[in-house]
Amino acid sequence: MDFSSFLTSLGTSFLLFFILMCLFTWLSRKPANHVIYYPNRILRGLDPYDGFRATRNPFTWIREALASTEADVIRCSGVDTAVHFVFLTTVLAILVLSGVIILPILLPISITARGIVKVNDTTSEGTFDDLDKLSMGRIEESSPRLWAYLLSTYWVSVVTYYLLWKAYNHVSDVRAEALMSPDVKCEQFAVVVRDIPPPTGGQTRKEQVDSYFKAIYPDTFYRSMIVTDNKKVIKIYEEFEGYKKKLARAEAIYAGSKKVGNPEGIRPTTKTGFLGLIGKKVDAIEHYDAKIKELIPKLEAEKKLTLKEKQQGAAIIFFNNRTTAAAASQSLHDTMVDTWTVLDAPEPRQIIWTNLPKHFYQRQIRQYVIYFIVFLTIFFYMIPIGFVAAFTTLENLKKLLPFLESILDQKMIRTVLGAYLPQLALLLFLALLPKFLLFLSKAEGIPSESHAQRAASGKYFYFSILNVFIGVTIGSTLFSTLKKVEKDPNMIFTLLAQSLPGSATFFLTFVALKFFVGYGLELSRIIPLIIFHIKKKYLCKTEADLKEAWTPGDLGYATRVPGDLLVFTVVLCYSVIAPLIIPFGVVYFGLGWLVLRNQVLKVYAPSYETYGKMWPHIYTRIVASLILYQITMLGYFGVKKFVYAPILIPLPIISLIFAFICDKKFYRFFQTTALEVACRGLKETPNMEVIFRSYVPLCLRSDSEKADEDQFEDALSHVSRSSSMA
Amino acid sequence: MDFSSFLTSLGTSFLLFFILMCLFTWLSRKPANHVIYYPNRILRGLDPYDGFRATRNPFTWIREALASTEADVIRCSGVDTAVHFVFLTTVLAILVLSGVIILPILLPISITARGIVKVNDTTSEGTFDDLDKLSMGRIEESSPRLWAYLLSTYWVSVVTYYLLWKAYNHVSDVRAEALMSPDVKCEQFAVVVRDIPPPTGGQTRKEQVDSYFKAIYPDTFYRSMIVTDNKKVIKIYEEFEGYKKKLARAEAIYAGSKKVGNPEGIRPTTKTGFLGLIGKKVDAIEHYDAKIKELIPKLEAEKKLTLKEKQQGAAIIFFNNRTTAAAASQSLHDTMVDTWTVLDAPEPRQIIWTNLPKHFYQRQIRQYVIYFIVFLTIFFYMIPIGFVAAFTTLENLKKLLPFLESILDQKMIRTVLGAYLPQLALLLFLALLPKFLLFLSKAEGIPSESHAQRAASGKYFYFSILNVFIGVTIGSTLFSTLKKVEKDPNMIFTLLAQSLPGSATFFLTFVALKFFVGYGLELSRIIPLIIFHIKKKYLCKTEADLKEAWTPGDLGYATRVPGDLLVFTVVLCYSVIAPLIIPFGVVYFGLGWLVLRNQVLKVYAPSYETYGKMWPHIYTRIVASLILYQITMLGYFGVKKFVYAPILIPLPIISLIFAFICDKKFYRFFQTTALEVACRGLKETPNMEVIFRSYVPLCLRSDSEKADEDQFEDALSHVSRSSSMA
């Protein structure tokens, strides 16, 4: 790729982005599309434009994004989103501050260098002279000019330390502020207890749990809720809800058919068999009605049975103040750590109920087993893909699916399929990987959705760094490289340092493509828009169906965070070797900030709130990237035969000490709530009944409150005497 | 050493022990010696014989020791002592259970073996055939007989796991039982707060601390006590107390001089200068009286100044119930971990006040620096000793201390001193080492005496194992071996395995000497008895002096535990190689149990109580010994060219997993108090004023309670309104 073709590709990408942005301006003004472009505001019952005038100016959204404050973000989308913006801002600031000093110094130095660029030492495999002129590859070996690069490495590190420290402090404040809020938040009044030993002496589990906690918290214990095995009741409940939905749809169809010409309408019909496709043809409304009536007593019976007989060794305990709940979640309750384990209650909406009763050692073992599986996945994922590719050759396909034979016999299709089948398998694997990692994380026994997302994000990050960054750089999958590295594990860094300059162009275009095309699609929401309109036209019959079709997802931290971290790692590692990558990184994170700000204010609705628990996770990985960068630079200076390279040795050590101090100082507050924060006053006396009820799983709820009270007697304890008298 | 001379040495040691035991029986019956042989009972206000009749039977003490129960030990000497007995019992049981199976199997196998013992493979350097016949050294290489030794290694490990698990459970129960006790214990109502940030907004430190904790614990906070810098007030207080003691002595001398022949008596005199040796001669009673009167206002003024001006960034917080104190010590209070650090309050008598205000990062840094110093001490202690030895040659001594010249010129003294000077330096170093390690541990910033003792004990254990066990075995100090090992760190185990059999005899006599002579001296208390009688005759003038002379120390865990652990490690490592060592180990721990039981019931008075916090410390080191044993055996089977040696590889891994599980399950309860334990009811409502007062340092106490209240207004907060009203 020469310079002009690089610019062409850049220009095309930019043009695509601009077109998508104009498309966004045009589409978002149509009222029919408001549910796609402003669902967050609509869900919060606001006007889509929220004060801003609808204009034809394609840059209005940028003005709105820039005008919004952190408080706006917290209000619209929660603390987690605000923390993600702190991440973006910090990374942006690191790149800007580094670039401002590095670029004016390093670019002239490399342009005026007289080094002869060797073929395996260029940044573009010898075809892209203009970029080579701007990179560290041009400096001859052991030249004193390398001092400037060495000092730049220090500068980037110092900037990172300073901004990370500031960011950690800021996030900590934001978290404290949110937790101190005088609004009543259910999860601040509850703790989860796991590993409850079997009850003894003829006690029921409810009595056991209640007497245990009443003894420890005589004044502050409100009541408890035993976790039950809901598998069966959920199945019935879902069937029941399914029929209700189908009934609503059938009624909507029936009402729709009552037109002027046909006031009677046509009663929709269905078949009683599999998926409504086979079996006897019946009147749909009557059929669903009968089914619902049949299921109601069954559901009620199963609810009672579940509450009475299927109590398990976990419970949620409610306290009548926040300080006690916060202290309880941090305290050892039983003398044995593996019984009566207490932890902060997650929000009701993100509890993974089935994981709560999993036992202590089971969780430990699951964790190690899954770490091992992830390790295998990261390092040896090429093996099953190769296997699948080998298995799905054209010959095999023909044997397995004989009806495809006529198609497969066409020469062109043969060629294309033969060439792309392995890649297809790889693409499919990469598309399914995040879901697979999330599934694995949940299988660890993690009690909340947010925690599982964090765990999956961490796993995906390591996969990206090892396979995309290190893999692409070294020029083959890590697996084959491992064989070489086996003999001397330190060689990986030398190898990486040697190969880095060769891949600079690849990553420049990678970053550019990612921001122009990726952000263009993100902003314009073309794909959700098309899907919504198809669904609206052909599938949605009722209002509920429609709402389901446009309800936006959340930000998807499990893939968004590792994606951004990968780009940051790439830019950081190249920042001194090929400083031209810095402006690209700045555009990536700057544009990313703007687009995401727009999406957060108008589109996405968070599906949980953890008050910034993602931050330590992000922070650790930024520091890991920094250490990778520092060790790589050390290796590269070694390749350049620079005798002062050992001056860089303190850097990774400083990074480790920095990480250790930050961890010591800040981390514990992100695991639990500090009492000083929890003890702040509330706006109103909390209604404990409402708090309690919010934790009752949907499938166990009743319509009337009275019925609840009678029914929950079994698994859910009554209000304690002492607290009701207090 | 041949077999008969080994038996002679054993017999002599046993005779010595028997003589000392008879001496003990005879001496302990004399009422004048009761304060030496029964101080624990006297201090608790009991009759020295406590129900047992004084007999001339030298075995009565054994009957008494065997008749005592764990509850007796806890009553007489506290939970810590009972836990030490659990340690002794467990180790004894491990050795007995191992020996019962191993000895009858392995001894016949090695006696009937026909292997030719090579010189460097004997257990006694080729001079002690009878012992060689009983050891693994006789088995020829890769003989199938080695299977028995391999299985024995497994048996010893399994026995250790089982008994350690049982012991940990038992200690955990004992600790829980003691902490649940309905007696009011001051330390259960208090927590220590360190790293208090500087007060802002014109608040005093007292106001700052009080408002902080009142906000978090509105109902349970009682009051606070700010830690002050007491250096100066302690100096004055000690001077004051010194004069009081001297006055009492002078008065006792004066009263003693009033005999029938001299009813006036002789008024004692003293000199005003240095140590009462120089200066003007004055009447002692008047002089001391004047000094005391002079110091009283000075002391009062300094007390006031200290309480008002010298408040520091640490405090003790009192709560009016145990559960809150236990929960508070486990909870994060501030959002930053390095401010408002809270921990369990130690007992008042064991707080190291000067360490409390040391700051978080200072403590961290001190810890690492001291670990490094200890590392240097353990590995390179021979260097300074060699230096001292070289410096203190006779020539140098003559130059420095010319008045010794005439003595040093005598030939015999020259020879003896020349030969023993280096050894003297080594002995002096070894005698001072425990004190040095304790000093280092305190310098880490540890807040309590007991914790410092544990830390010192750990350091001394590593020193013993590395230098006594591994050092003696490999046949030189570790320092010179390190050079060889540098190239291949795994070589240390092979080296150790090869050298082990050569030192078996040394350790056999080492263990035998340790129990017969050591326990004989311990039981008979000859040395404390002689010192007491000398002091009584020449130094003690008053009752207080006398009591000071006989007050027994505590058990001295900092050297006792590592000493016993060293013997256990030695016996464990030889248990299969030279199984004859097992009976010696059994006698060591059996006799040790008996003697210590006697001493604990009658002699020692514990100087602190930690409710068994020593146990996890002991436990970890037992497991470490076990792993050392397993790896050494693996090495030795390798030396024996036994192809099935790798069957032992799982053992160290199982040990690590076992240690990990135990740690997870039990350890946290030894760090903090479980709430379930803390919430148990009390016998009486605690008198909070008494609890508070027990923490006031001696030098700041006043005689009248009223005066206290006025004076402590500054550093010690008043009873909080809310709690006094509740």
Coordinates of N, CA and C in Angstrom, one line a residue, chain A residues 636-711:
Chain A
Y636 N 12.4 -3.5 22.0 CA 12.7 -2.8 20.7 C 14.0 -2.0 20.8
F637 N 14.2 -1.4 21.9 CA 15.5 -0.7 22.1 C 16.6 -1.7 22.1
G638 N 16.4 -2.9 22.6 CA 17.4 -3.9 22.5 C 17.7 -4.3 21.1
V639 N 16.6 -4.4 20.2 CA 16.8 -4.7 18.8 C 17.6 -3.6 18.1
K640 N 17.4 -2.4 18.6 CA 18.1 -1.2 18.0 C 19.5 -1.1 18.6
K641 N 19.9 -2.0 19.4 CA 21.2 -2.1 20.0 C 21.6 -0.7 20.7
F642 N 20.6 -0.2 21.5 CA 20.8 1.0 22.2 C 21.3 0.7 23.6
V643 N 22.6 1.1 23.9 CA 23.2 0.7 25.1 C 22.5 1.2 26.4
Y644 N 21.7 2.3 26.2 CA 21.0 2.8 27.4 C 19.6 2.3 27.6
A645 N 19.3 1.2 26.8 CA 18.0 0.6 26.9 C 17.6 0.2 28.3
P646 N 18.6 -0.3 29.1 CA 18.3 -0.7 30.5 C 17.7 0.4 31.3
I647 N 17.8 1.7 30.9 CA 17.2 2.8 31.6 C 15.7 2.6 31.7
L648 N 15.1 1.8 30.8 CA 13.7 1.5 30.7 C 13.3 0.5 31.8
I649 N 14.2 -0.3 32.3 CA 13.9 -1.4 33.2 C 13.0 -0.9 34.4
P650 N 13.3 0.2 35.0 CA 12.5 0.6 36.2 C 11.0 0.8 35.8
L651 N 10.7 1.1 34.5 CA 9.3 1.4 34.2 C 8.3 0.3 34.5
P652 N 8.5 -0.9 34.0 CA 7.5 -1.9 34.4 C 7.4 -2.1 35.9
I653 N 8.6 -1.9 36.6 CA 8.5 -2.1 38.1 C 7.7 -0.9 38.7
I654 N 7.9 0.3 38.2 CA 7.1 1.4 38.7 C 5.6 1.1 38.4
S655 N 5.3 0.6 37.3 CA 3.9 0.3 36.9 C 3.3 -0.7 37.9
L656 N 4.1 -1.7 38.3 CA 3.6 -2.7 39.2 C 3.3 -2.0 40.6
I657 N 4.3 -1.2 41.0 CA 4.1 -0.5 42.3 C 2.9 0.4 42.3
F658 N 2.8 1.1 41.1 CA 1.6 2.0 40.9 C 0.3 1.2 41.0
A659 N 0.3 0.1 40.3 CA -0.9 -0.8 40.3 C -1.2 -1.3 41.7
F660 N -0.2 -1.6 42.5 CA -0.3 -2.2 43.8 C -0.9 -1.1 44.7
I661 N -0.3 0.1 44.6 CA -0.8 1.2 45.5 C -2.3 1.6 45.2
C662 N -2.6 1.7 43.9 CA -4.0 2.0 43.6 C -4.9 1.0 44.1
D663 N -4.5 -0.3 43.9 CA -5.3 -1.4 44.3 C -5.6 -1.3 45.8
K664 N -4.5 -1.1 46.6 CA -4.6 -1.0 48.1 C -5.5 0.1 48.5
K665 N -5.4 1.2 47.8 CA -6.0 2.5 48.2 C -7.5 2.5 47.9
F666 N -7.8 2.1 46.6 CA -9.1 2.3 46.1 C -10.0 1.1 46.0
Y667 N -9.4 -0.1 45.8 CA -10.2 -1.2 45.3 C -11.3 -1.7 46.2
R668 N -11.0 -1.7 47.5 CA -12.0 -2.3 48.5 C -13.3 -1.6 48.4
F669 N -13.3 -0.3 48.2 CA -14.6 0.5 48.1 C -15.4 0.1 46.9
F670 N -14.7 -0.5 45.9 CA -15.5 -1.0 44.7 C -16.0 -2.4 44.9
Q671 N -15.5 -3.1 45.9 CA -16.1 -4.4 46.2 C -17.3 -4.2 47.2
T672 N -17.2 -3.3 48.1 CA -18.2 -3.2 49.1 C -18.5 -1.7 49.3
T673 N -19.5 -1.4 50.1 CA -19.9 0.0 50.3 C -19.3 0.4 51.6
A674 N -18.6 1.6 51.6 CA -18.0 2.1 52.8 C -19.1 2.6 53.7
L675 N -18.9 2.3 55.1 CA -20.0 2.7 56.0 C -20.2 4.2 56.0
E676 N -19.2 5.0 55.9 CA -19.3 6.4 55.9 C -20.3 6.9 54.8
V677 N -20.3 6.1 53.7 CA -21.1 6.5 52.6 C -22.6 5.9 52.8
A678 N -22.6 4.7 53.4 CA -23.9 4.1 53.6 C -24.7 4.8 54.7
C679 N -24.1 5.6 55.6 CA -24.8 6.1 56.8 C -25.5 7.4 56.5
R680 N -25.3 7.9 55.3 CA -26.0 9.2 54.9 C -27.5 9.1 55.0
G681 N -28.1 10.2 55.3 CA -29.6 10.2 55.5 C -30.4 10.0 54.3
L682 N -31.6 9.5 54.4 CA -32.5 9.3 53.3 C -33.5 10.4 53.2
K683 N -34.1 10.5 52.0 CA -35.1 11.6 51.8 C -36.4 11.2 52.5
E684 N -36.7 9.9 52.6 CA -37.9 9.5 53.2 C -37.7 8.2 53.9
T685 N -38.5 7.8 54.9 CA -38.4 6.5 55.5 C -38.7 5.5 54.5
P686 N -37.8 4.5 54.3 CA -38.0 3.5 53.3 C -39.2 2.7 53.6
N687 N -40.0 2.4 52.5 CA -41.1 1.5 52.7 C -40.6 0.0 52.5
M688 N -40.3 -0.6 53.6 CA -39.6 -1.9 53.6 C -40.4 -3.0 52.8
E689 N -41.8 -2.8 52.8 CA -42.6 -3.8 52.1 C -42.3 -3.7 50.6
V690 N -42.2 -2.5 50.1 CA -41.9 -2.3 48.6 C -40.5 -2.9 48.3
I691 N -39.6 -2.6 49.2 CA -38.2 -3.1 48.9 C -38.2 -4.6 48.9
F692 N -38.9 -5.2 49.8 CA -39.0 -6.7 49.9 C -39.7 -7.2 48.6
R693 N -40.8 -6.6 48.3 CA -41.5 -7.1 47.1 C -40.8 -7.0 45.8
S694 N -39.9 -6.0 45.7 CA -39.1 -5.9 44.5 C -38.2 -7.1 44.2
Y695 N -37.9 -7.8 45.3 CA -37.0 -9.0 45.1 C -37.7 -10.3 44.9
V696 N -39.1 -10.2 45.0 CA -39.8 -11.5 44.7 C -39.7 -11.7 43.2
P697 N -39.3 -12.9 42.8 CA -39.2 -13.2 41.3 C -40.5 -13.1 40.7
L698 N -40.5 -12.6 39.4 CA -41.8 -12.4 38.7 C -42.7 -13.6 38.7
C699 N -42.1 -14.8 38.5 CA -43.0 -15.9 38.4 C -43.7 -16.3 39.7
L700 N -43.2 -15.7 40.9 CA -43.8 -16.0 42.1 C -44.7 -14.9 42.6
R701 N -44.8 -13.8 41.9 CA -45.6 -12.7 42.3 C -47.1 -13.0 42.2
S702 N -47.9 -12.4 43.0 CA -49.3 -12.5 42.9 C -49.9 -11.1 42.6
D703 N -51.1 -11.1 42.1 CA -51.7 -9.8 41.7 C -52.0 -9.0 43.0
S704 N -52.7 -9.7 43.9 CA -53.1 -9.0 45.1 C -52.0 -9.1 46.2
E705 N -51.9 -8.0 47.0 CA -50.9 -8.0 48.0 C -51.3 -9.0 49.1
K706 N -52.6 -9.1 49.4 CA -53.0 -10.0 50.5 C -52.6 -11.4 50.2
A707 N -52.9 -11.8 49.0 CA -52.6 -13.2 48.6 C -51.1 -13.5 48.8
D708 N -50.3 -12.5 48.4 CA -48.9 -12.7 48.6 C -48.6 -13.0 50.1
E709 N -49.1 -12.2 51.0 CA -48.8 -12.4 52.4 C -49.1 -13.8 52.9
D710 N -50.2 -14.3 52.5 CA -50.6 -15.6 52.9 C -49.6 -16.7 52.4
Q711 N -49.3 -16.4 51.1 CA -48.6 -17.5 50.4 C -47.1 -17.5 50.7

